[in-house]
XYZ file of C-alpha atoms in Angstrom:
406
model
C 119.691 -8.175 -63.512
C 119.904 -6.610 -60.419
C 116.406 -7.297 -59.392
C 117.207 -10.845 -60.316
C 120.077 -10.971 -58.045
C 117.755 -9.584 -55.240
C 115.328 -12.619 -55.537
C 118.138 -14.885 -55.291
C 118.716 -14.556 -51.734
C 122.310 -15.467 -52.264
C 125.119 -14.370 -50.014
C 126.967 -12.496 -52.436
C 123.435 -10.791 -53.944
C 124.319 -7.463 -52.207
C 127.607 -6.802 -53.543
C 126.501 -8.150 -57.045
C 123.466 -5.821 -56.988
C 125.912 -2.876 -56.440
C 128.188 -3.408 -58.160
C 125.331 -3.749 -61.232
C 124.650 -0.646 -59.999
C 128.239 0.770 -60.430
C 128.236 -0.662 -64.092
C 125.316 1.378 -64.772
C 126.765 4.799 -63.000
C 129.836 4.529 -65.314
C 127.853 4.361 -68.579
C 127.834 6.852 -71.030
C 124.433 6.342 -72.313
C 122.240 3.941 -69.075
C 121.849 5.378 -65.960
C 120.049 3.882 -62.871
C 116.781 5.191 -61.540
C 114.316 4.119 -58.915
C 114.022 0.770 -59.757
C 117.436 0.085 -59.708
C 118.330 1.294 -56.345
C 115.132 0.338 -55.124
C 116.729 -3.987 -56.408
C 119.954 -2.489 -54.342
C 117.753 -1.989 -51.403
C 116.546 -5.369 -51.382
C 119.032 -7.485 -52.251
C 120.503 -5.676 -48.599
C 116.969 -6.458 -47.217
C 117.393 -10.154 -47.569
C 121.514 -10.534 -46.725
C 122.305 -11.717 -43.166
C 124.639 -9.140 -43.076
C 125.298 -8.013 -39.602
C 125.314 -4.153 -40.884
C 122.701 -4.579 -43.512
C 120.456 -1.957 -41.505
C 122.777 0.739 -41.386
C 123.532 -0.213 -45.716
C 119.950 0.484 -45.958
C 119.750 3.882 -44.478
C 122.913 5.345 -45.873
C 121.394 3.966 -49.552
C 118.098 5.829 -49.126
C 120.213 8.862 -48.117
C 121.951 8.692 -51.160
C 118.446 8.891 -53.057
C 117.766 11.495 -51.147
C 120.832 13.574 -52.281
C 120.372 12.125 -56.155
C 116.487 13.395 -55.695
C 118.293 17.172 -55.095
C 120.009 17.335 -58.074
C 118.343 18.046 -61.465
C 120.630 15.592 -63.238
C 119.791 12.949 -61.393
C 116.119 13.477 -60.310
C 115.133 10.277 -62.073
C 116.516 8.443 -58.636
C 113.360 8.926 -55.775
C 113.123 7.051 -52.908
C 109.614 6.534 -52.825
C 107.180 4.750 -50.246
C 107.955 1.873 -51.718
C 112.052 2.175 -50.789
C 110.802 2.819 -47.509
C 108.301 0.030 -46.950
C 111.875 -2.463 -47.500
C 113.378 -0.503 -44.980
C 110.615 -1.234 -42.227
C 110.573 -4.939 -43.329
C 113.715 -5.005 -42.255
C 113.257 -3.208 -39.125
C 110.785 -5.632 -38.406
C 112.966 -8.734 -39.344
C 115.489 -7.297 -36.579
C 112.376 -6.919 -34.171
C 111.882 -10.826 -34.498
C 115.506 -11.583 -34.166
C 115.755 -9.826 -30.942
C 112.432 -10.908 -29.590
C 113.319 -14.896 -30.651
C 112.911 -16.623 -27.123
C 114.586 -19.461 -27.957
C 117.584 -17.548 -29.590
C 121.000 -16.485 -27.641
C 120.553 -13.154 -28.117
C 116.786 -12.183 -27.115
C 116.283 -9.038 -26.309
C 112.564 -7.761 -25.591
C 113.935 -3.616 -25.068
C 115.753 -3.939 -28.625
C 112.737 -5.160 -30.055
C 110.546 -2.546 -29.572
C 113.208 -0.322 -30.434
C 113.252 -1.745 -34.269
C 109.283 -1.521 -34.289
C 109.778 1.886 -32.888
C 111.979 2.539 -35.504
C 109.867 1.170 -38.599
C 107.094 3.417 -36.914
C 108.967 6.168 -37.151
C 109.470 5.960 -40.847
C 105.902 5.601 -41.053
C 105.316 8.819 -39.316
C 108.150 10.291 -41.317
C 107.081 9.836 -45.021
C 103.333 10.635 -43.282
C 105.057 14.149 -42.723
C 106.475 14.029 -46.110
C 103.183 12.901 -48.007
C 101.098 15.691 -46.140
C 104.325 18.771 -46.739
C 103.939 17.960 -50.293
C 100.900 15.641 -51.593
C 103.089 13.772 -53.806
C 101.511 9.924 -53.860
C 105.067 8.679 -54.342
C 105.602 9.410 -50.638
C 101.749 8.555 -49.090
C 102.359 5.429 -46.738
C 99.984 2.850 -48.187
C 98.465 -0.114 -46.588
C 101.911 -2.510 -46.994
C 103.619 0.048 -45.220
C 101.019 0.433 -42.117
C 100.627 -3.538 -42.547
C 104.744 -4.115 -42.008
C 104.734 -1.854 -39.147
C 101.608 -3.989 -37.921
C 104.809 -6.694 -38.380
C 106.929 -5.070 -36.589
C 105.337 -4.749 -33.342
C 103.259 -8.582 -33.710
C 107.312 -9.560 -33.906
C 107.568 -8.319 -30.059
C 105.429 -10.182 -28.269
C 104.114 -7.420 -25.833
C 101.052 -6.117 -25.078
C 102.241 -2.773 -25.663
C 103.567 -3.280 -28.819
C 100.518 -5.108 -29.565
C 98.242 -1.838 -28.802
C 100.587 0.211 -30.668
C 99.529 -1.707 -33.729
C 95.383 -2.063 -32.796
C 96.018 2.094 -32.949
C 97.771 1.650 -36.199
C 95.166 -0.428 -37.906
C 92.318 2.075 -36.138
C 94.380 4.687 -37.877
C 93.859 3.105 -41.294
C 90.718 2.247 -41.581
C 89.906 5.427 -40.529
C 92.033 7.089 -43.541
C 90.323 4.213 -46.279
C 86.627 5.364 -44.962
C 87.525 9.383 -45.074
C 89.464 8.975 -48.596
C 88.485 5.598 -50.349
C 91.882 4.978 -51.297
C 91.894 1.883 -52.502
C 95.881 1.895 -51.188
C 94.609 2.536 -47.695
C 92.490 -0.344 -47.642
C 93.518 -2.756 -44.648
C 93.584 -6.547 -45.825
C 93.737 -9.699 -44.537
C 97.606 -9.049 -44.356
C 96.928 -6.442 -42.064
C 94.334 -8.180 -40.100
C 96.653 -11.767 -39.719
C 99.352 -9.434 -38.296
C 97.398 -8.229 -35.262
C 95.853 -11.404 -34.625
C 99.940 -13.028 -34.699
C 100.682 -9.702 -32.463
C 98.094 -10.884 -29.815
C 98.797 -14.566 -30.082
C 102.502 -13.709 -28.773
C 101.365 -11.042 -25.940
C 99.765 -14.214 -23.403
C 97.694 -11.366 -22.666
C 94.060 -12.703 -20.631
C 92.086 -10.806 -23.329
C 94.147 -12.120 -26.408
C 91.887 -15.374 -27.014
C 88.651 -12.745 -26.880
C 90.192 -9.767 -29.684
C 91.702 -12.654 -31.442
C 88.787 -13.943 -32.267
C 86.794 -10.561 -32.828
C 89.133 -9.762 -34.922
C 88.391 -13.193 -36.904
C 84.892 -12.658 -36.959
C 85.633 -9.266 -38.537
C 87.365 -10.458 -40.608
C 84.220 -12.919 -41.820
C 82.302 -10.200 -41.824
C 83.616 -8.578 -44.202
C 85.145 -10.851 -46.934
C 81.217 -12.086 -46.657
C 80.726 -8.508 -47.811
C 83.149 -8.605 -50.692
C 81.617 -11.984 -52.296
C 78.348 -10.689 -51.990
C 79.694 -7.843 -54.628
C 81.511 -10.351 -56.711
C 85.062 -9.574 -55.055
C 86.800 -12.660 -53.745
C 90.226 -13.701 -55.004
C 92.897 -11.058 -54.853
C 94.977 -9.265 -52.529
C 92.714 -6.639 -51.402
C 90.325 -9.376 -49.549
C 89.663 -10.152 -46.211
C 89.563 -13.420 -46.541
C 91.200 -15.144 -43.739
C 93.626 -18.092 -44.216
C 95.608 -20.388 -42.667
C 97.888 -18.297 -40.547
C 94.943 -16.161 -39.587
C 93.054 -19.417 -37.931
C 96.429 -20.617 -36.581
C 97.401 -17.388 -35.203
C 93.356 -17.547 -32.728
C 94.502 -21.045 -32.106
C 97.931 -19.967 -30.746
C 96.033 -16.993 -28.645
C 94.127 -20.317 -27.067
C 96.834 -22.120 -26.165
C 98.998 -19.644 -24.564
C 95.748 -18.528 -22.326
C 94.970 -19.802 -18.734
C 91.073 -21.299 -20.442
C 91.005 -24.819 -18.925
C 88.465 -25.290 -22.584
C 91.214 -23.675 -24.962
C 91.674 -27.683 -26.116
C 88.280 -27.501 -27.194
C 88.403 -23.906 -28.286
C 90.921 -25.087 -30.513
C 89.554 -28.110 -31.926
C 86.512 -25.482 -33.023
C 88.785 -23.455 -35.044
C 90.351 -27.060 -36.535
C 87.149 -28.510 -37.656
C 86.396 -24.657 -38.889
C 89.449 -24.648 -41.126
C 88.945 -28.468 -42.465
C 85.160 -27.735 -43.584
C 86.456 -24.218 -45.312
C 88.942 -26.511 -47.428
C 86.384 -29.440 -47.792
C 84.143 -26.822 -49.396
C 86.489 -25.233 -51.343
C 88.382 -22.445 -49.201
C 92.246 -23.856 -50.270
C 93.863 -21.008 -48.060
C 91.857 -22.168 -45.169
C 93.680 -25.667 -45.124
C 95.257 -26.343 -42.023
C 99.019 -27.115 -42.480
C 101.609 -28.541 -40.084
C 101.605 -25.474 -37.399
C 98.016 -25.366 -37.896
C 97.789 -28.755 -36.594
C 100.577 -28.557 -33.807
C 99.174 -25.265 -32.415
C 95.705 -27.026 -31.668
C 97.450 -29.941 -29.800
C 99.906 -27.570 -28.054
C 96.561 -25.939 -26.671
C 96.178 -29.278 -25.118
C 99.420 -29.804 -23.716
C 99.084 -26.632 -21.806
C 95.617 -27.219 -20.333
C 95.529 -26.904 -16.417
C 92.733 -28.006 -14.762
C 91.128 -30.807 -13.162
C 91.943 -34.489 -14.276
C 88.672 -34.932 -16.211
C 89.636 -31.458 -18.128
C 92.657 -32.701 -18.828
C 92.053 -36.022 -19.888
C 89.802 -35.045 -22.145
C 92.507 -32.915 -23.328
C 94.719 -35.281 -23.963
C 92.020 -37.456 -26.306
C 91.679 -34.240 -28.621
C 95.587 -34.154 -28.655
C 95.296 -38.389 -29.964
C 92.286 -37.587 -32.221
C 94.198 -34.523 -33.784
C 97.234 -36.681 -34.496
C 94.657 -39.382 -35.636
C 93.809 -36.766 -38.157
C 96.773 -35.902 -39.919
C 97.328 -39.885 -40.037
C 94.654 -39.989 -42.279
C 95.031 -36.525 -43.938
C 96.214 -37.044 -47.781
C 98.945 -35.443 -48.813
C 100.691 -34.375 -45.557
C 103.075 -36.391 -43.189
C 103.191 -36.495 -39.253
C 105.977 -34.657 -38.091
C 108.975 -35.087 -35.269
C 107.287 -31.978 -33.809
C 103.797 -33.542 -33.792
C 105.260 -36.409 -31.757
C 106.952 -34.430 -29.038
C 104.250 -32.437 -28.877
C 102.276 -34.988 -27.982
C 104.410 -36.803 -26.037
C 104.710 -33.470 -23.835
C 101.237 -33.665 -23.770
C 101.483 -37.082 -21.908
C 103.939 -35.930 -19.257
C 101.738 -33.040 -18.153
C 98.137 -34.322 -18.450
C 98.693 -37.682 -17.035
C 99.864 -38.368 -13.174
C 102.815 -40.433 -13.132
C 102.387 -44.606 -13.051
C 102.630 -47.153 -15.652
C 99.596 -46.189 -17.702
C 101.396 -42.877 -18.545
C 104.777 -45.271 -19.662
C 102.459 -47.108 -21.892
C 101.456 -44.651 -23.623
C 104.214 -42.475 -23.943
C 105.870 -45.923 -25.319
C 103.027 -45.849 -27.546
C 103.856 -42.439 -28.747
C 107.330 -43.334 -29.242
C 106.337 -46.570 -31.632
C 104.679 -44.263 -33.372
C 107.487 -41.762 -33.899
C 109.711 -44.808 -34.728
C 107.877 -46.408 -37.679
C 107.417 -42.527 -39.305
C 110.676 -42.114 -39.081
C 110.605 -38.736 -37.524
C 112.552 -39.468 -33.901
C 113.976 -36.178 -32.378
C 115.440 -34.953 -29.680
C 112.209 -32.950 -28.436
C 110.746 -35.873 -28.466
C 113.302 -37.747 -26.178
C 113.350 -35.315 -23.614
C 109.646 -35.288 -23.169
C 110.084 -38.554 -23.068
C 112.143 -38.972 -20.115
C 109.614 -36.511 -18.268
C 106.242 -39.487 -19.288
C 108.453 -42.428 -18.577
C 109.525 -43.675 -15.593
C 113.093 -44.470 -15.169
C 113.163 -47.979 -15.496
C 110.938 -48.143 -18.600
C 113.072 -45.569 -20.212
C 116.105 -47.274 -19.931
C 114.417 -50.564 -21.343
C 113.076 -48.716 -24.263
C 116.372 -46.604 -25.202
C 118.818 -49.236 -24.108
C 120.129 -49.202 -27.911
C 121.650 -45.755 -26.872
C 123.139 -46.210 -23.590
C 127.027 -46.000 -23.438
C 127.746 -48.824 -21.473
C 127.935 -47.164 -18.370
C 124.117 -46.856 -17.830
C 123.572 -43.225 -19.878
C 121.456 -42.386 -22.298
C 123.694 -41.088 -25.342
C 121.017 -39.294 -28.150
C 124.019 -39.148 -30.515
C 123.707 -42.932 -30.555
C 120.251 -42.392 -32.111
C 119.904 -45.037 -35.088
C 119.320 -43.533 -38.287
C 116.027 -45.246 -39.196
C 114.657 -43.781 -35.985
C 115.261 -40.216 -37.718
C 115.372 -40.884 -41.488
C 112.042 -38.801 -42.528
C 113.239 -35.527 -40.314
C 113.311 -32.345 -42.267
């Protein structure tokens, strides 16, 4: 039950779990173990409680002190109570580091992967003091630290966890532990740590790291391993996350780079690879990379076709929708690739149709919009939300222009 109320993600989960928990104290004959205040633990993990940190450490204490006594020895927080702790360490990390959130904080970021490292190093301390396995961090745990720092977006952070996955693959080839044994998990995060670091040499690792990757899932078939969670294999998020690493370089090709890694995704799926199927982000990444190409017009105009011929392809994908985000993207992609004139109008206004028969209108999408369009021919096309003194009001937006948003 209280494991149940964990996976609910409900707001009151916490205080249900524990108070399961309380049930269970009072009994005469059931008593909570690991398990159950390991459920505790995450039900915490997943609130939005502002103090849901500090719940977690005072909790594992508490195991701690249970652990001590002989009555209660059956309750040991193990590495796998601390491996919830450092997901949640490196859940704050990505709330602080949010760039588009209120309260972004770069310095408290690295101070929650510094954190989740530190329990790391702590139950390495523990593992190596007394050789119990219940304490040996294990590749989830080195893999969510990984998390931690991608979650920062710095390049130091980002070398912190290149020294972390050094660290364990070192420890799988001296031991052959199959829980040391880095996976594509682990490889996906430090590819998404580099994408978010705009580093000059994130494009190159990202894609070493990719080929690595190849490598060595290409290995594991060979010897009849392919399907589980100790692969390499890498997936959608791992091709998206080389594609992002293009498009927040300076390349003037990272359109085309990122076109390559499309077309490589789409002929894994065609043959058979269903993780490799590009989804929505997949697809916007590769026509952000256009949208951010500076260069000379040529460059960029040919930029700007990949951008149409990438939309073009989700048109025609089955089984997946255009998106509000698609548009906008796009439509960004038309303010900053084209000079301004009435060829860049018409085809932002082109865009726009576009947006309007899908259904997907938003507001990203009307302010690039009024960055493409001149002023006259944006006033013509939105006049159904001007106020009546001459402003453009978005709230006026009609409801068919937004009716497939999600």
């Amino acid at each position: 039950a209280i494991d149940a109320w964990a996976k609910s993600r409900c707001k009151d989960s916490p205080d249900a779990a524990e108070r399961l928990l309380k049930k269970m104290l009072d009994h005469e004959h059931i008593k909570p173990d690991t398990l159950s205040y390991n459920g505790v633990l995450d039900a915490w993990a997943y609130s939005k409680s502002p103090d849901y940190i500090d719940r977690l450490h005072k909790i594992f204490s508490h195991m701690e002190t249970l652990h001590e006594n002989p009555e209660t020895r059956l309750v040991k927080p193990t590495i796998r109570t601390v491996n919830t702790i450092i997901n949640a360490h490196a859940k704050r990390a990505g709330d602080y580091s949010n760039n588009y959130g209120k309260e972004s904080d770069p310095q408290r970021a690295m101070e929650e992967a510094t954190k989740a490292h530190n329990w790391l190093t702590k139950m390495q301390k523990k593992y190596e003091d007394t050789r119990d396995e219940d304490y040996m961090p294990d590749v989830m745990t080195y893999t969510s630290v990984l998390d931690a720092y991608a979650r920062c977006g710095q390049y130091h952070g980002t070398m912190k966890a290149e020294g972390l996955l050094t660290d364990l693959k070192r420890k799988y080839d001296e031991t052959g532990n199959s829980k040391l044994q880095p996976n594509f998990r682990t490889y996906t995060s430090l590819i998404v740590a580099w994408s978010k670091t705009r580093h000059p040499d994130a494009p190159k690792r990202a894609e070493e790291i990719l080929v690595e990757m190849t490598r060595l899932y290409e290995e594991q078939a060979s010897r009849g391993i392919r399907n589980n969670e100790e692969t390499f294999k890498p997936n959608c998020r791992t091709y998206t996350g080389v594609i992002q690493c293009w498009a927040r370089s300076r390349d003037p090709n990272k359109a085309q780079r990122a076109l390559k890694l499309l077309k490589t995704m789409k002929d894994k799926y065609k043959a058979g690879d269903y993780d490799a199927r590009p989804n929505h982000i997949a697809y916007n990444s590769a026509m952000d990379a256009c949208s951010r190409v500076k260069a000379d017009s040529a460059k960029q105009m040919e930029a700007l076709k990949i951008a149409f011929a990438i939309l073009k392809s989700v048109e025609l994908e089955k089984n997946m929708r255009t998106t509000g985000v698609m548009y906008a993207t796009l439509m960004r992609a038309v303010a900053s690739l084209m000079p301004p004139g009435n060829e860049r109008s018409d085809i932002s206004k082109a865009v726009f149709d576009k947006a309007v028969a899908a259904g997907v209108v938003d507001y990203g999408l009307l302010k690039f919009m009024r960055q493409a369009m001149d002023n006259e021919k944006l006033h013509e096309v939105l006049d159904v939300l001007e106020d009546g003194r001459g402003n453009i009001d978005f709230n006026r937006m009609p409801a068919a222009w937004r009716k497939n948003l999600k």
